[in-house]
CSV table of C-alpha atoms and ligand atoms in Angstrom, one decimal:
chain,number,residue,atom,x,y,z
A,688,MET,CA,102.6,280.7,-48.3
A,689,GLU,CA,99.0,280.9,-47.7
A,690,TYR,CA,98.4,284.3,-45.2
A,691,GLN,CA,95.3,284.2,-43.5
A,692,LEU,CA,93.6,286.1,-40.8
A,693,CYS,CA,92.1,284.6,-38.3
A,694,PRO,CA,89.1,286.5,-36.2
A,695,SER,CA,88.1,285.0,-33.2
A,696,ILE,CA,84.8,285.6,-31.8
A,697,LEU,CA,85.9,284.9,-28.4
A,698,SER,CA,85.8,289.1,-28.8
A,699,ALA,CA,82.1,288.9,-30.7
A,700,ASP,CA,79.4,290.7,-29.7
A,701,PHE,CA,77.6,287.4,-29.0
A,702,ASN,CA,73.9,289.3,-29.4
A,703,ARG,CA,74.8,289.7,-32.9
A,704,LEU,CA,76.9,287.2,-34.5
A,705,GLY,CA,75.3,286.3,-37.5
A,706,GLU,CA,75.8,289.8,-39.0
A,707,GLN,CA,79.0,290.1,-37.5
A,708,ILE,CA,80.5,287.6,-39.2
A,709,LYS,CA,78.8,288.4,-42.2
A,710,ILE,CA,80.7,292.1,-41.9
A,711,LEU,CA,83.8,289.5,-41.7
A,712,GLU,CA,83.1,288.2,-44.9
A,713,LYS,CA,82.2,291.1,-46.8
A,714,GLU,CA,85.1,291.8,-46.0
A,715,GLY,CA,87.0,288.8,-47.9
A,716,VAL,CA,87.8,287.4,-44.2
A,717,GLU,CA,88.0,283.5,-45.4
A,718,TRP,CA,88.9,282.5,-41.1
A,719,LEU,CA,87.2,281.9,-38.9
A,720,HIS,CA,88.6,281.3,-35.2
A,721,ILE,CA,86.6,280.1,-32.5
A,722,ASP,CA,88.0,279.1,-28.9
A,723,VAL,CA,86.3,277.2,-26.6
A,724,MET,CA,87.3,276.6,-23.4
A,725,ASP,CA,85.7,273.9,-21.0
A,726,GLY,CA,86.6,275.5,-17.9
A,727,ASP,CA,88.7,273.6,-16.8
A,728,PHE,CA,91.2,273.0,-19.1
A,729,VAL,CA,91.0,277.5,-18.6
A,730,PRO,CA,89.9,278.7,-16.1
A,731,SER,CA,86.6,280.2,-18.4
A,732,ILE,CA,83.9,279.1,-20.3
A,733,SER,CA,82.8,280.1,-24.2
A,734,PHE,CA,80.8,278.4,-25.8
A,735,GLY,CA,80.3,275.2,-28.0
A,736,MET,CA,78.5,272.6,-30.4
A,737,PRO,CA,75.1,274.5,-30.8
A,738,VAL,CA,76.6,278.5,-31.2
A,739,ILE,CA,78.7,277.0,-33.9
A,740,ARG,CA,76.2,274.5,-35.3
A,741,SER,CA,73.7,278.3,-35.6
A,742,ILE,CA,76.5,280.2,-37.6
A,743,ARG,CA,77.9,277.4,-39.4
A,744,LYS,CA,73.9,277.5,-41.6
A,745,GLU,CA,75.2,280.4,-42.2
A,746,SER,CA,78.0,280.5,-43.4
A,747,LYS,CA,80.5,279.0,-45.7
A,748,MET,CA,84.1,279.9,-43.7
A,749,PHE,CA,86.4,277.3,-42.8
A,750,PHE,CA,85.6,277.5,-38.9
A,751,ASP,CA,89.2,276.8,-37.0
A,752,VAL,CA,88.4,275.2,-33.8
A,753,HIS,CA,90.3,275.6,-31.1
A,754,LEU,CA,89.5,273.1,-28.3
A,755,MET,CA,91.1,274.9,-24.7
A,756,VAL,CA,89.2,271.6,-24.0
A,757,SER,CA,90.6,269.4,-21.3
A,758,ALA,CA,90.5,265.2,-22.7
A,759,PRO,CA,89.1,267.0,-26.2
A,760,GLU,CA,89.5,263.1,-27.5
A,761,ARG,CA,86.2,263.1,-26.0
A,762,TYR,CA,84.8,266.2,-28.3
A,763,ILE,CA,87.2,265.7,-32.1
A,764,GLN,CA,83.7,263.8,-33.3
A,765,ASP,CA,80.8,265.9,-32.3
A,766,PHE,CA,82.9,269.4,-33.6
A,767,ALA,CA,83.5,268.0,-37.0
A,768,ASP,CA,79.5,267.3,-37.1
A,769,CYS,CA,78.9,270.1,-36.3
A,770,GLY,CA,80.7,272.3,-39.5
A,771,ALA,CA,84.6,272.5,-37.6
A,772,ASP,CA,87.0,272.4,-41.0
A,773,SER,CA,89.5,272.1,-38.5
A,774,ILE,CA,90.1,270.8,-34.7
A,775,THR,CA,93.1,272.0,-32.6
A,776,VAL,CA,93.9,270.6,-29.5
A,777,HIS,CA,96.3,272.0,-27.5
A,778,ALA,CA,99.7,269.4,-26.0
A,779,GLU,CA,99.2,269.9,-23.1
A,780,ALA,CA,95.3,268.0,-23.1
A,781,CYS,CA,95.8,265.5,-24.2
A,782,GLU,CA,96.7,261.4,-22.7
A,783,ASP,CA,98.0,260.9,-26.6
A,784,LEU,CA,99.0,263.4,-28.6
A,785,GLU,CA,99.4,261.6,-31.8
A,786,ARG,CA,96.3,259.3,-31.7
A,787,ALA,CA,94.5,262.9,-31.6
A,788,ILE,CA,95.9,264.2,-33.9
A,789,GLU,CA,94.7,260.4,-35.9
A,790,GLN,CA,91.0,261.0,-34.5
A,791,ILE,CA,91.0,264.7,-35.7
A,792,HIS,CA,92.1,263.6,-39.8
A,793,ASP,CA,89.8,259.6,-39.3
A,794,ALA,CA,86.7,262.9,-38.3
A,795,GLY,CA,87.7,264.7,-42.6
A,796,VAL,CA,89.0,267.2,-41.0
A,797,LYS,CA,92.3,269.9,-41.1
A,798,ALA,CA,94.2,269.0,-37.1
A,799,GLY,CA,96.4,271.3,-36.0
A,800,VAL,CA,98.2,271.1,-32.2
A,801,SER,CA,98.9,274.5,-30.1
A,802,ILE,CA,101.0,275.1,-27.4
A,803,LYS,CA,100.8,277.3,-24.6
A,804,PRO,CA,103.7,279.7,-23.9
A,805,ALA,CA,105.7,277.6,-21.8
A,806,THR,CA,105.5,274.8,-23.8
A,807,PRO,CA,108.3,273.7,-25.6
A,808,VAL,CA,108.7,274.0,-29.9
A,809,ASN,CA,110.7,270.3,-29.2
A,810,ASP,CA,107.4,268.4,-27.5
A,811,ILE,CA,104.9,269.0,-30.5
A,812,SER,CA,109.0,269.1,-33.2
A,813,HIS,CA,108.0,264.5,-33.7
A,814,LEU,CA,104.8,265.3,-34.6
A,815,LEU,CA,105.0,267.7,-37.2
A,816,GLU,CA,104.6,265.3,-40.4
A,817,ASP,CA,101.4,265.0,-39.1
A,818,VAL,CA,99.5,268.0,-38.4
A,819,ASP,CA,98.6,271.0,-40.8
A,820,MET,CA,98.8,273.4,-38.0
A,821,VAL,CA,100.8,274.1,-34.7
A,822,LEU,CA,99.5,276.8,-32.9
A,823,VAL,CA,101.4,279.1,-30.9
A,824,MET,CA,99.9,280.7,-27.6
A,825,THR,CA,101.4,284.2,-26.9
A,826,VAL,CA,99.2,284.8,-24.7
A,827,GLN,CA,97.9,282.9,-22.1
A,828,PRO,CA,94.9,280.4,-22.9
A,829,GLY,CA,90.9,281.2,-21.3
A,830,PHE,CA,90.9,285.0,-22.0
A,831,GLY,CA,91.3,287.9,-24.6
A,832,GLY,CA,92.6,291.6,-24.8
A,833,GLN,CA,95.7,290.3,-23.1
A,834,LYS,CA,100.1,291.8,-24.0
A,835,TYR,CA,101.4,289.5,-26.7
A,836,ILE,CA,104.2,287.2,-24.7
A,837,GLU,CA,107.6,288.8,-25.6
A,838,GLU,CA,109.3,286.1,-25.5
A,839,CYS,CA,106.4,283.6,-27.8
A,840,THR,CA,108.2,285.0,-30.7
A,841,GLU,CA,112.1,282.6,-30.2
A,842,LYS,CA,109.3,279.9,-30.8
A,843,ILE,CA,107.7,280.9,-33.6
A,844,GLN,CA,111.3,281.4,-35.6
A,845,GLU,CA,112.0,277.9,-33.8
A,846,LEU,CA,109.3,275.9,-35.7
A,847,ARG,CA,109.1,277.7,-39.0
A,848,GLU,CA,113.2,276.8,-39.4
A,849,LEU,CA,112.2,273.1,-38.6
A,850,ILE,CA,109.2,273.2,-41.2
A,851,GLU,CA,111.4,274.7,-43.6
A,852,LYS,CA,114.4,272.0,-42.8
A,853,GLU,CA,112.3,269.1,-43.0
A,854,GLU,CA,110.0,271.2,-46.2
A,855,LEU,CA,106.5,270.5,-44.5
A,856,ASP,CA,103.2,272.5,-45.2
A,857,VAL,CA,102.5,273.1,-41.9
A,858,ASP,CA,100.9,276.8,-41.7
A,859,ILE,CA,101.9,277.6,-38.4
A,860,GLN,CA,99.2,280.1,-35.8
A,861,VAL,CA,99.7,282.8,-33.4
A,862,ASP,CA,97.1,282.9,-31.3
A,863,GLY,CA,97.2,286.3,-28.5
A,864,GLY,CA,97.7,289.9,-28.4
A,865,ILE,CA,97.6,290.0,-32.4
A,866,ASN,CA,97.4,293.8,-33.7
A,867,ASP,CA,98.5,296.9,-36.0
A,868,SER,CA,101.8,297.2,-33.8
A,869,THR,CA,102.1,292.7,-32.8
A,870,ILE,CA,101.7,291.5,-36.4
A,871,GLU,CA,105.0,293.1,-38.3
A,872,THR,CA,106.8,290.3,-34.9
A,873,VAL,CA,104.8,287.2,-35.8
A,874,ILE,CA,104.6,287.8,-40.1
A,875,LYS,CA,108.8,288.6,-40.1
A,876,ALA,CA,109.2,285.8,-37.0
A,877,GLY,CA,107.2,283.1,-39.3
A,878,ALA,CA,103.7,282.8,-38.5
A,879,ASN,CA,100.8,282.9,-41.6
A,880,LEU,CA,98.0,282.6,-39.6
A,881,LEU,CA,97.4,285.1,-37.6
A,882,VAL,CA,94.1,285.2,-34.6
A,883,ALA,CA,92.6,288.6,-33.9
A,884,GLY,CA,90.1,289.2,-31.2
A,885,SER,CA,90.2,291.8,-29.9
A,886,TYR,CA,91.6,294.3,-31.9
A,887,VAL,CA,88.9,292.9,-34.5
A,888,PHE,CA,85.8,293.0,-32.5
A,889,ASN,CA,86.2,296.1,-30.1
A,890,GLY,CA,85.3,299.7,-32.1
A,891,ASP,CA,84.7,299.3,-35.7
A,892,LEU,CA,84.3,295.6,-37.3
A,893,ALA,CA,84.9,296.8,-40.9
A,894,GLY,CA,87.5,299.6,-40.7
A,895,ASN,CA,89.6,297.3,-37.9
A,896,VAL,CA,89.7,294.6,-40.7
A,897,LYS,CA,90.9,297.0,-43.5
A,898,LYS,CA,93.2,298.5,-40.7
A,899,ILE,CA,94.6,295.0,-39.8
A,900,ASN,CA,95.1,293.5,-44.1
A,901,ARG,CA,96.0,296.6,-45.4
A,902,LYS,CA,99.5,296.0,-42.3
A,903,MET,CA,99.2,292.5,-42.9
A,904,LYS,CA,99.8,293.3,-47.3
A,905,GLU,CA,102.3,295.5,-46.4
A,906,ILE,CA,104.7,293.6,-44.1
A,907,ILE,CA,104.0,290.5,-46.3
A,908,GLY,CA,104.9,292.3,-49.4
A,909,THR,CA,108.6,293.3,-47.5
A,910,LEU,CA,109.1,289.4,-47.6
A,911,GLU,CA,109.0,288.7,-51.2
B,617,DX5,C1,92.6,283.3,-26.0
B,617,DX5,C2,92.1,282.3,-27.4
B,617,DX5,C3,91.8,283.6,-28.1
B,617,DX5,C4,91.9,285.1,-27.7
B,617,DX5,C5,92.3,285.9,-28.5
B,617,DX5,O1,92.6,282.1,-25.5
B,617,DX5,O2,93.0,281.1,-27.7
B,617,DX5,O3,91.9,283.3,-29.8
B,617,DX5,O4,90.3,284.7,-28.5
B,617,DX5,O5,92.2,287.2,-28.6
B,617,DX5,P1,92.8,288.0,-28.4
B,617,DX5,O6,93.2,288.2,-30.0
B,617,DX5,O7,91.8,289.6,-27.7
B,617,DX5,O8,94.2,288.5,-27.9
B,618,ZN,ZN1,91.9,281.2,-29.9
């Protein structure tokens, strides 16, 4: 299984965004988590296509776009065109989730489906064969800096068991409240793509990446 730290630029200093992305690249980070919020599916508004288009010009990282927007089907092609490598839509936001996943693949990018903390795994388990990743939200989507919701651990385990039972190649991403103390719980539960916003960007960016990467390696080492 491939493990990746996916720093979320929601917590970046937008005045220095390009510079901060360079620091992540220098630290060997391969994935960049990009949170798009519309003020409807979630209360807050973040940023959209122009920002992604700008950073795409300067970075070869894997752009993992998390759409926290209502009826995201409207924007799938636009996000693929402006540089997404993967697009994740919320199960709760789509009228026809299967169709949305198909649209993402038709646009030539990887497809993810996300569930909020209160949404059961059961709601998306029939789609596991169709997606590249499932994003288990471990806080209420909408804001960075919240506390990890412990009840979500079971959902990660349940999902990993299902994926293994069906012998599928599906990544499990976790998002919300991930730091050097919660990372152990989520990895042991079966997550392999670890989003971290405030933990990574608050303070010494390079130092934080080094610290969480070290911890990640240590935990993965105990699994083998
Ligand atoms: C929250 C976003 C997250 C956010 C995570 O709705 O989807 O990606 O940036 O932030 P932290 O790591 O601070 O919980
Ligand atoms: Zn996110």
